[in-house]
């Protein structure tokens, strides 16, 4: 899922500036699950704006990143001066594209692709590198979960299984080593992995995917 | 100044009524509501009430460790803190205050209401 | 030619030192440090923006050292440059006669003075070794394209015997050797027993015959400095008794030098250790005393026989 974090309310207020009639748009998918931009959060933000004397309404769509779900919003959006989207950056852009005469402000900072690891805690798991290799690493992504994206083993600073860069996080290479050891596959790590082809990643420029068989 | 007091039927609600009967802070207009347990009071309800003319919400429930429904008071405490944090962030000077009491106690309620008045005095 | 390589191949116990370039374009501190150490070491490392703090580039430091008569080791980290820049800088170093290169991953920028910067990590240190090895041995860039004239480089890598997972450490050295490492400079050694254990594993894999291992040492000036390293520097293991020794000493600085010299004495006895790398951070002036007291002075003299240019030698 995509994980995002609500911007500080003060920042949202600054973004809104003089616009007093506001529509807050939540998204019913990822950001609902990570408790940052769903129906509940949209209602809370709109409520706060109203308490502050602004004229705010809220609405939540199933998925802000698909235009079909946005069509019914047209009537709601027309009268307002500004829109705050509580979706990920994709939702904000979809809204901006759909309702291009309106200002759409991001209410969230989209942070990463990850998963909930315990109640109230989410962690990044994938950076969308375009060529997945996790099977070589016991199912632990070195691109994302190692702070230095190392492919051939841990750096010199891993201690007590924790990352030297962020000591409240596991060292990805400890996890990789432990997983492969439990599978009796440690020797596989002896293979020198050649440099990664980053052209499939964001480094190769903006990416598109097309499926000939699905095109109309 | 208006305060909405929400009390748990087992504890806070009777305690608030008793406090008010005994005569209390005259500056306050207190609107008292009863609920089956403070655990049913969600953030959205708190915010909705604050959208009106109330400056304070008093949540009065069972003591944390002897809540009639076990976790009700704890939930209420966590939610009040979240709402207060949102209000803080938005620089709105309305607040949710808490009092944990048994049905026969009045002083914690009186203290909480007095706190509302004090804080208001300080703010303005 | 790499003088460091000649010394190591001659079988002498090698000594290298480290110089942190200044946070300015002033060449005086570089020349001063080089002059302080150059008669007592066989080669001088120049760090590459170590701890992610901006400093004069390693290559510039290397060139200054070379002009002052020392054999420089250029450190290169993967944090700030992609494979294009790394290969380009190797060609540049080679053109300027800097032939020892130490390949490292690099400290994360969040630990330094520009934590807002973006990092690169296009390749890791092992991949970098392999790229450079192929540039030298197969005259090929990473993409396979031919390099028209020979690349000369003596390739080194770092190794941290103490970091986790410990069981993987010797294997990781094997990977570095397979990827092209010819010499290794280790993380600072304070816990000599654990270092010996690691060397035992290294010998078990036969790696000591394939790569020159230089044990790293750091002279410390006070118990506080050592405590700080114990708590803050990743990848170090510092036994309590050393901290106590410094606390109890009347002259902690002298005791710090004693500990360093003792460590070198122990290293000289360990089978497979080819030399010592002295990291006297902001205390380069102490290097001559340490080298002399460890019985490693004078250093082998650069004889005329080393001046000839024999392309097969690298
Ligand atoms: S290897 Fe690439 S695609 Fe696979 S989990 Fe890691 S970043 Fe994602
Ligand atoms: S400690 Fe582990 S996760 Fe952190 S940078 Fe080093 S190898 Fe990567």
XYZ file of C-alpha atoms and ligand atoms in Angstrom:
670
model
C 0.000 0.000 0.000
C 0.925 3.637 -0.367
C 1.645 5.296 2.939
C 1.201 8.985 3.554
C 1.180 11.307 6.489
C -1.130 14.272 6.951
C 0.608 17.609 6.597
C 0.576 19.721 9.741
C -2.727 21.576 9.915
C -0.886 24.879 10.106
C 0.707 24.113 6.731
C -2.666 23.208 5.236
C -4.084 26.471 6.545
C -1.202 28.347 4.941
C -1.767 26.580 1.638
C -5.431 27.537 1.739
C -4.669 31.180 2.426
C -7.695 33.339 1.747
C -9.773 30.585 0.232
C -12.594 30.155 2.705
C -14.913 27.721 0.975
C -13.136 24.436 0.891
C -13.886 20.868 -0.086
C -11.843 18.215 1.687
C -11.619 15.050 -0.378
C -10.629 11.792 1.278
C -9.660 8.562 -0.449
C -11.053 5.191 0.516
C -8.008 3.097 -0.403
C -4.423 3.020 0.885
C -4.554 6.223 2.907
C -7.687 5.034 4.674
C -5.824 1.937 5.773
C -2.861 3.957 7.021
C -5.248 6.255 8.896
C -4.145 9.450 7.222
C -6.574 10.403 4.467
C -9.765 8.378 4.661
C -13.318 9.306 5.482
C -12.551 9.785 9.152
C -9.589 12.085 8.563
C -11.474 14.070 5.912
C -14.291 14.625 8.362
C -11.882 15.686 11.084
C -10.062 18.159 8.886
C -13.297 19.687 7.584
C -14.574 19.909 11.138
C -11.432 21.717 12.264
C -11.789 24.156 9.368
C -15.382 24.817 10.352
C -14.430 25.337 13.987
C -12.014 27.950 12.664
C -14.870 29.644 10.865
C -14.248 28.479 7.343
C -16.949 26.988 5.213
C -15.766 23.455 4.650
C -17.391 20.283 3.403
C -15.972 16.809 3.091
C -16.467 13.931 0.738
C -14.614 10.644 0.326
C -14.296 8.641 -2.868
C -13.338 5.003 -3.200
C -10.124 5.694 -5.134
C -8.894 9.152 -5.985
C -6.306 7.797 -8.400
C -8.944 6.715 -10.943
C -10.884 9.311 -12.808
C -14.097 7.275 -12.918
C -14.411 7.679 -9.193
C -13.940 11.436 -9.450
C -16.689 12.163 -11.973
C -19.471 12.388 -9.386
C -17.529 15.080 -7.521
C -18.129 17.688 -10.196
C -21.167 19.221 -8.487
C -19.478 19.370 -5.094
C -16.381 21.010 -6.440
C -17.987 23.639 -8.603
C -18.968 26.093 -5.854
C -15.823 25.851 -3.705
C -12.748 28.037 -3.913
C -10.240 25.352 -3.106
C -9.896 21.614 -2.706
C -7.722 19.788 -0.190
C -6.986 16.257 -1.314
C -6.130 13.794 1.408
C -5.123 11.154 -1.133
C -1.559 10.205 -2.084
C 0.227 12.332 -4.667
C -1.443 10.345 -7.429
C -4.894 11.262 -6.176
C -3.918 14.918 -5.899
C -2.743 14.870 -9.501
C -5.815 13.023 -10.736
C -8.019 15.617 -9.055
C -5.936 18.455 -10.470
C -6.285 16.968 -13.941
C -10.007 16.367 -13.628
C -10.881 19.733 -12.163
C -8.196 21.813 -13.760
C -9.855 25.156 -13.144
C -9.646 24.600 -9.381
C -6.711 24.801 -7.033
C -6.170 21.376 -5.511
C -3.846 21.358 -2.510
C -2.118 18.259 -1.135
C -3.190 17.567 2.435
C -0.793 14.628 2.791
C 2.884 14.024 2.298
C 3.081 10.778 0.360
C 5.932 8.910 1.922
C 6.435 5.358 0.711
C 5.196 1.982 -0.424
C 5.090 -0.234 2.560
C 2.992 -2.084 5.062
C 1.766 -1.908 8.607
C 4.191 -3.834 10.787
C 2.339 -3.306 14.025
C -0.582 -1.254 15.287
C 0.161 2.352 14.379
C 3.490 1.599 12.675
C 4.220 1.387 8.939
C 7.465 0.562 7.188
C 8.785 1.041 3.680
C 9.241 -2.185 1.710
C 9.574 -1.369 -1.983
C 10.862 1.506 -4.106
C 9.421 0.348 -7.410
C 12.837 -0.209 -8.966
C 11.270 -1.802 -12.042
C 13.181 -5.061 -11.863
C 12.424 -7.028 -8.761
C 15.231 -9.105 -7.265
C 13.969 -9.872 -3.779
C 14.076 -13.624 -4.375
C 17.870 -13.447 -4.286
C 17.750 -11.838 -0.870
C 15.438 -14.108 1.026
C 12.489 -11.891 0.204
C 13.990 -8.787 1.832
C 14.448 -5.846 -0.532
C 18.020 -4.500 -0.344
C 17.191 -1.533 -2.591
C 14.677 -0.199 -0.120
C 15.382 -1.621 3.281
C 19.158 -1.156 3.296
C 19.869 2.552 3.776
C 22.692 2.306 1.229
C 20.952 -0.072 -1.203
C 23.819 -2.546 -0.949
C 23.545 -5.668 -3.117
C 26.541 -7.644 -1.958
C 26.398 -7.690 1.786
C 26.166 -5.420 4.783
C 28.162 -2.258 5.226
C 30.712 -1.994 8.003
C 28.410 -0.435 10.521
C 25.629 -2.892 11.178
C 25.554 -3.699 14.884
C 23.308 -5.896 16.988
C 21.199 -6.405 13.888
C 20.350 -2.725 13.629
C 21.094 -0.256 10.869
C 23.917 2.201 11.473
C 22.005 4.930 9.714
C 18.740 4.579 11.622
C 19.437 2.565 14.754
C 15.745 2.074 15.480
C 15.493 -0.026 12.339
C 16.601 -3.526 11.464
C 19.671 -3.852 9.282
C 18.278 -5.291 6.064
C 21.383 -7.408 5.675
C 20.934 -9.008 9.063
C 17.419 -9.946 7.969
C 18.682 -11.221 4.619
C 21.419 -13.252 6.255
C 19.109 -14.731 8.871
C 16.438 -15.631 6.315
C 18.909 -17.325 3.965
C 20.585 -19.106 6.824
C 17.274 -20.519 7.948
C 16.799 -21.752 4.385
C 20.349 -23.158 4.193
C 21.115 -20.862 1.297
C 23.855 -18.636 2.725
C 26.372 -19.690 0.030
C 24.216 -17.966 -2.545
C 25.300 -14.700 -1.000
C 28.895 -15.448 -2.022
C 28.012 -14.734 -5.630
C 29.110 -11.209 -6.568
C 26.006 -9.428 -7.835
C 26.789 -7.158 -10.792
C 25.673 -3.522 -10.868
C 21.930 -3.147 -11.124
C 20.288 -1.885 -14.291
C 18.601 1.224 -12.993
C 17.171 2.133 -16.386
C 13.952 0.382 -15.371
C 13.725 2.533 -12.280
C 12.832 6.191 -11.934
C 16.468 6.877 -12.937
C 15.489 5.930 -16.487
C 13.030 8.815 -16.591
C 9.270 8.922 -16.267
C 7.791 5.468 -16.657
C 4.763 4.157 -18.499
C 3.313 0.703 -18.833
C 1.242 -0.410 -21.796
C -0.551 -3.656 -22.412
C -1.231 -4.129 -26.101
C -3.795 -6.792 -25.330
C -5.733 -4.468 -23.116
C -5.710 -1.397 -25.344
C -9.040 -0.560 -26.912
C -19.323 30.308 28.401
C -20.733 27.000 27.367
C -19.507 23.562 28.354
C -20.938 20.317 27.079
C -20.528 17.652 29.732
C -20.780 14.076 28.567
C -20.989 11.583 31.384
C -21.076 7.841 31.629
C -24.393 6.614 33.041
C -22.539 4.518 35.651
C -20.380 7.296 37.030
C -19.786 10.623 35.356
C -23.359 11.528 34.477
C -24.749 11.244 38.031
C -21.594 12.894 39.358
C -22.007 15.893 37.052
C -25.694 16.242 37.982
C -24.844 16.065 41.654
C -22.109 18.690 41.249
C -24.453 21.065 39.455
C -27.180 20.554 42.081
C -24.668 21.530 44.714
C -24.266 24.824 42.906
C -21.296 25.477 40.705
C -19.276 27.998 38.793
C -21.866 30.561 37.775
C -19.974 31.733 34.656
C -20.592 28.376 33.038
C -23.578 27.210 31.112
C -23.348 23.428 31.318
C -25.229 21.206 28.916
C -25.250 17.679 30.370
C -25.620 14.537 28.294
C -25.498 10.896 29.371
C -23.962 7.992 27.432
C -23.834 4.273 28.203
C -20.024 4.384 28.278
C -17.424 7.035 27.382
C -16.000 4.493 24.957
C -18.810 5.315 22.514
C -17.734 8.944 22.154
C -15.732 9.230 18.949
C -13.454 12.030 17.788
C -15.984 13.006 15.143
C -18.659 13.600 17.774
C -16.302 15.702 19.868
C -15.379 17.832 16.877
C -18.987 18.161 15.818
C -19.923 19.477 19.261
C -17.029 21.926 19.155
C -18.280 23.204 15.796
C -21.187 24.619 17.817
C -20.954 27.284 20.473
C -19.446 25.135 23.216
C -15.915 26.119 24.203
C -15.248 23.031 26.271
C -16.284 19.440 26.423
C -16.052 17.715 29.754
C -15.788 13.959 29.473
C -16.681 12.380 32.801
C -16.278 8.649 33.162
C -15.266 5.856 35.483
C -11.749 5.791 36.972
C -9.298 4.427 34.366
C -8.607 1.211 36.242
C -12.166 0.429 37.234
C -14.096 1.379 34.130
C -17.406 -0.420 34.078
C -16.729 -1.443 30.458
C -13.004 -2.021 31.047
C -11.477 0.170 28.324
C -14.077 2.900 27.886
C -12.283 5.548 29.892
C -8.948 4.735 28.302
C -10.411 5.140 24.826
C -11.972 8.413 25.893
C -8.650 9.655 27.194
C -6.808 8.744 23.985
C -9.480 10.355 21.821
C -9.599 13.510 23.890
C -5.828 13.786 23.542
C -6.024 13.347 19.769
C -8.716 15.989 19.440
C -6.830 18.379 21.698
C -3.724 17.847 19.559
C -5.714 18.703 16.421
C -7.142 21.820 18.085
C -3.676 22.771 19.208
C -2.258 22.356 15.726
C -5.060 24.463 14.300
C -4.523 27.087 17.003
C -8.121 26.876 18.184
C -8.547 27.543 21.900
C -11.306 25.056 22.567
C -10.521 21.941 24.579
C -11.732 18.570 25.776
C -11.174 18.063 29.509
C -11.445 14.831 31.441
C -12.646 13.793 34.864
C -12.603 10.251 36.162
C -15.018 9.728 39.041
C -17.386 7.395 40.800
C -21.076 8.341 40.894
C -20.884 9.824 44.378
C -17.863 12.094 43.867
C -18.219 15.750 42.992
C -14.852 17.370 43.659
C -13.064 16.099 40.513
C -15.955 17.449 38.428
C -15.842 20.763 40.197
C -12.072 20.934 39.650
C -12.409 20.150 35.965
C -15.055 22.822 35.473
C -12.951 25.298 37.391
C -10.071 24.466 35.066
C -12.221 25.454 32.100
C -12.883 28.863 33.649
C -9.246 29.373 34.616
C -7.940 28.507 31.202
C -10.479 30.727 29.542
C -9.394 33.563 31.795
C -5.823 32.939 30.856
C -6.509 32.815 27.155
C -8.537 36.007 26.982
C 53.953 2.495 -10.130
C 52.293 1.831 -6.816
C 55.002 1.916 -4.178
C 52.579 0.424 -1.655
C 52.195 -2.602 -3.887
C 55.969 -3.007 -4.154
C 56.396 -2.876 -0.400
C 53.624 -5.393 0.194
C 54.930 -7.743 -2.486
C 58.427 -7.536 -1.038
C 57.052 -9.158 2.092
C 57.830 -6.185 4.348
C 55.285 -5.308 7.025
C 53.688 -2.262 5.412
C 52.655 0.953 7.122
C 50.011 3.309 5.799
C 48.590 6.452 7.333
C 45.514 8.503 6.805
C 45.026 12.195 6.097
C 41.672 13.916 6.213
C 41.704 16.743 3.646
C 40.759 20.191 4.985
C 37.337 21.822 4.810
C 38.837 24.531 2.630
C 40.988 24.898 -0.476
C 44.054 25.613 1.661
C 46.897 23.296 0.664
C 49.044 24.091 3.697
C 47.408 21.628 6.130
C 47.682 18.893 3.516
C 51.349 19.529 2.888
C 52.032 19.817 6.601
C 50.406 16.486 7.393
C 52.064 14.776 4.457
C 55.444 16.068 5.559
C 54.812 14.946 9.114
C 54.166 11.358 8.104
C 55.717 10.648 4.746
C 59.073 9.287 5.909
C 57.304 6.945 8.316
C 54.647 5.433 6.091
C 54.708 3.685 2.735
C 51.501 5.281 1.526
C 49.035 7.939 2.648
C 45.269 7.546 2.365
C 43.139 10.534 1.492
C 39.609 10.189 2.715
C 36.657 10.953 0.455
C 34.403 13.354 2.360
C 34.512 11.016 5.345
C 31.537 10.971 7.695
C 29.754 12.746 4.845
C 31.326 16.106 5.635
C 32.393 18.231 2.681
C 36.138 18.476 2.320
C 38.754 18.976 -0.364
C 38.469 16.114 -2.823
C 40.517 13.031 -2.241
C 42.059 13.255 -5.713
C 43.337 16.785 -5.077
C 44.857 15.653 -1.782
C 46.456 12.671 -3.514
C 48.013 14.878 -6.157
C 49.451 17.245 -3.569
C 50.868 14.283 -1.659
C 52.366 12.808 -4.777
C 54.093 16.075 -5.617
C 55.449 16.097 -2.076
C 56.968 12.653 -2.647
C 54.442 10.373 -0.940
C 52.541 7.454 -2.476
C 48.862 8.366 -2.147
C 45.847 6.078 -1.736
C 42.696 7.629 -3.135
C 39.577 6.648 -1.231
C 36.392 6.529 -3.258
C 32.905 6.141 -1.820
C 29.743 5.160 -3.636
C 27.559 7.687 -1.867
C 28.183 10.707 -4.076
C 28.984 9.426 -7.563
C 27.366 7.113 -10.046
C 29.277 4.684 -12.234
C 29.867 7.385 -14.841
C 31.597 9.712 -12.405
C 33.438 6.932 -10.584
C 34.955 5.545 -13.784
C 35.767 9.044 -14.973
C 37.582 9.823 -11.748
C 39.545 6.608 -11.959
C 40.730 7.620 -15.438
C 41.630 11.031 -14.037
C 43.538 9.553 -11.100
C 45.376 7.236 -13.437
C 46.289 10.103 -15.755
C 47.759 11.972 -12.800
C 49.713 8.955 -11.580
C 47.541 8.168 -8.537
C 47.407 4.410 -8.627
C 46.174 3.160 -5.274
C 42.428 3.276 -4.927
C 40.390 2.199 -1.922
C 36.761 1.385 -2.737
C 34.218 2.003 0.006
C 30.438 2.236 0.307
C 30.696 5.464 2.292
C 28.995 6.860 5.334
C 25.370 7.781 4.817
C 24.847 11.488 4.216
C 22.396 11.668 7.108
C 25.431 11.362 9.418
C 27.237 14.335 7.942
C 26.825 18.059 7.509
C 24.513 18.001 4.492
C 21.811 15.596 5.621
C 19.384 17.189 3.154
C 21.356 15.896 0.168
C 20.374 13.056 -2.139
C 22.622 10.035 -2.205
C 23.636 7.928 -5.176
C 24.589 4.345 -4.285
C 24.331 3.408 -7.952
C 26.845 0.644 -7.244
C 28.128 -0.778 -3.975
C 31.787 -1.072 -3.011
C 32.055 -4.648 -4.246
C 30.575 -3.768 -7.605
C 32.949 -0.806 -7.766
C 35.929 -3.101 -7.200
C 34.766 -5.310 -10.016
C 34.217 -2.389 -12.370
C 37.725 -1.066 -11.688
C 39.264 -4.515 -11.991
C 37.687 -4.934 -15.412
C 38.832 -1.487 -16.458
C 42.368 -2.604 -15.667
C 42.407 -6.285 -16.619
C 40.017 -6.274 -19.550
C 40.393 -2.671 -20.660
C 36.649 -2.379 -20.562
C 34.250 0.091 -19.076
C 31.337 -1.219 -17.059
C 29.184 -1.186 -20.205
C 31.721 -3.351 -22.045
C 33.156 -0.598 -24.239
C 36.880 -0.730 -24.804
C 39.331 1.587 -23.057
C 42.028 2.536 -25.529
C 45.028 2.758 -23.220
C 45.886 0.721 -20.144
C 44.464 1.575 -16.757
C 46.869 1.062 -13.875
C 45.411 0.673 -10.453
C 46.164 -1.152 -7.226
C 42.788 -1.921 -5.703
C 41.927 -1.828 -2.065
C 38.831 -2.203 0.052
C 37.821 -1.688 3.624
C 36.622 -4.400 5.954
C 35.020 -4.266 9.320
C 35.718 -7.461 11.262
C 33.357 -6.403 14.042
C 30.136 -5.473 12.314
C 27.127 -7.769 12.151
C 26.232 -10.300 10.984
C 29.611 -11.462 12.273
C 29.280 -14.875 10.675
C 29.113 -13.201 7.277
C 32.216 -11.025 7.701
C 34.860 -13.398 6.390
C 32.575 -14.355 3.514
C 32.204 -10.723 2.675
C 35.968 -10.407 2.501
C 35.990 -13.356 0.120
C 33.540 -11.473 -2.082
C 35.745 -8.421 -2.065
C 38.742 -10.495 -3.067
C 36.754 -12.186 -5.817
C 35.625 -8.788 -7.028
C 39.191 -7.503 -7.255
C 40.490 -6.307 -3.890
C 44.300 -6.619 -3.717
C 44.717 -5.006 -0.327
C 42.439 -4.463 2.642
C 42.539 -1.782 5.278
C 40.404 -2.823 8.232
C 38.259 -0.859 10.615
C 40.134 0.172 13.759
C 41.131 -2.729 15.979
C 40.772 -2.385 19.728
C 39.469 -5.846 20.539
C 42.447 -7.843 19.342
C 40.992 -11.220 20.357
C 38.012 -10.775 18.122
C 40.291 -9.626 15.339
C 42.363 -12.775 15.760
C 39.221 -14.847 15.556
C 38.281 -13.109 12.321
C 41.784 -13.664 10.914
C 41.438 -17.324 11.822
C 38.317 -17.501 9.678
C 40.025 -15.507 6.939
C 42.930 -17.963 6.880
C 40.447 -20.820 6.852
C 39.183 -19.473 3.544
C 42.769 -19.009 2.326
C 42.159 -15.320 1.800
C 45.356 -14.153 3.489
C 47.270 -15.619 0.540
C 45.168 -13.739 -1.974
C 44.992 -10.273 -0.462
C 47.239 -8.080 1.663
C 45.494 -7.327 4.930
C 46.462 -4.164 6.789
C 45.063 -3.943 10.289
C 43.623 -0.551 11.183
C 44.597 1.228 14.397
C 43.599 4.548 15.936
C 45.675 6.242 18.650
C 43.306 7.882 21.134
C 44.032 10.821 23.395
C 41.591 10.235 26.250
C 39.160 7.850 27.873
C 36.391 10.167 26.804
C 37.357 9.945 23.160
C 37.370 6.163 23.397
C 34.017 6.115 25.169
C 32.617 8.335 22.454
C 33.841 5.935 19.780
C 32.395 2.994 21.689
C 29.005 4.637 21.784
C 28.835 6.528 18.532
C 30.989 4.982 15.851
C 29.293 2.112 14.047
C 31.279 -1.041 13.464
C 33.735 -0.634 16.341
C 34.133 -2.886 19.360
C 35.994 -1.303 22.255
C 36.714 -3.375 25.367
C 35.955 -1.734 28.721
C 39.419 -2.480 30.079
C 41.024 -0.155 27.534
C 38.790 2.670 28.660
C 39.738 1.903 32.264
C 43.423 1.928 31.379
C 43.083 5.420 29.937
C 41.027 6.597 32.889
C 43.640 5.397 35.342
C 46.650 6.668 33.414
C 48.407 9.838 34.612
C 49.105 10.763 31.034
C 46.177 9.501 28.958
C 47.737 10.643 25.685
C 50.882 8.615 26.324
C 48.792 5.626 27.377
C 46.770 5.943 24.164
C 49.993 5.718 22.189
C 51.084 2.731 24.304
C 47.863 0.906 23.503
C 48.298 1.653 19.822
C 51.888 0.411 19.789
C 50.922 -2.759 21.682
C 48.169 -3.431 19.180
C 50.636 -3.118 16.315
C 53.037 -5.484 18.092
C 50.238 -8.040 18.313
C 49.261 -7.511 14.682
C 52.824 -8.210 13.562
C 52.529 -11.652 15.145
C 49.297 -12.654 13.438
C 49.726 -14.881 10.418
C 48.314 -13.233 7.339
C 48.493 -9.640 8.511
C 50.604 -7.768 5.952
C 50.758 -4.361 7.559
C 49.171 -1.677 9.623
C 47.006 1.269 8.685
C 47.273 4.118 11.213
C 44.264 6.394 11.369
C 45.460 9.236 13.583
C 42.462 11.440 13.112
C 43.511 15.081 13.635
C 46.688 13.748 15.271
C 48.827 12.886 12.269
C 51.916 14.229 14.059
C 51.958 11.216 16.366
C 52.434 8.734 13.520
C 56.273 8.896 13.464
C 56.507 8.086 17.172
C 54.131 5.156 16.850
C 55.954 3.743 13.851
C 59.328 4.070 15.531
C 58.216 2.540 18.798
C 56.553 -0.341 16.981
C 59.948 -1.124 15.459
C 58.789 -0.338 11.967
C 61.277 2.403 11.201
C 63.052 2.993 8.897
C 60.648 2.202 6.085
C 61.918 0.454 2.956
C 63.708 2.961 0.740
C 62.353 3.749 -2.677
C 65.206 2.367 -4.768
C 66.008 3.091 -8.382
C 64.617 -0.289 -9.393
C 61.128 0.990 -8.765
C 61.324 3.784 -11.223
C 61.000 1.679 -14.315
C 57.676 1.478 -16.052
C 56.593 -2.084 -16.546
C 52.933 -2.316 -17.537
C 52.750 -5.979 -16.540
C 53.428 -5.152 -12.952
C 50.013 -3.794 -12.047
S 13.734 -5.212 -5.737
Fe 12.731 -3.428 -6.667
S 10.641 -4.072 -7.126
Fe 11.521 -5.609 -5.732
S 10.881 -4.958 -3.691
Fe 12.872 -4.025 -4.066
S 12.461 -2.013 -4.979
Fe 10.587 -3.205 -5.071
S 23.556 -1.186 8.632
Fe 22.607 -2.676 7.276
S 20.769 -1.688 6.453
Fe 22.021 -0.098 7.374
S 23.225 0.691 5.644
Fe 24.484 -0.886 6.628
S 23.988 -2.769 5.536
Fe 22.416 -1.289 4.995
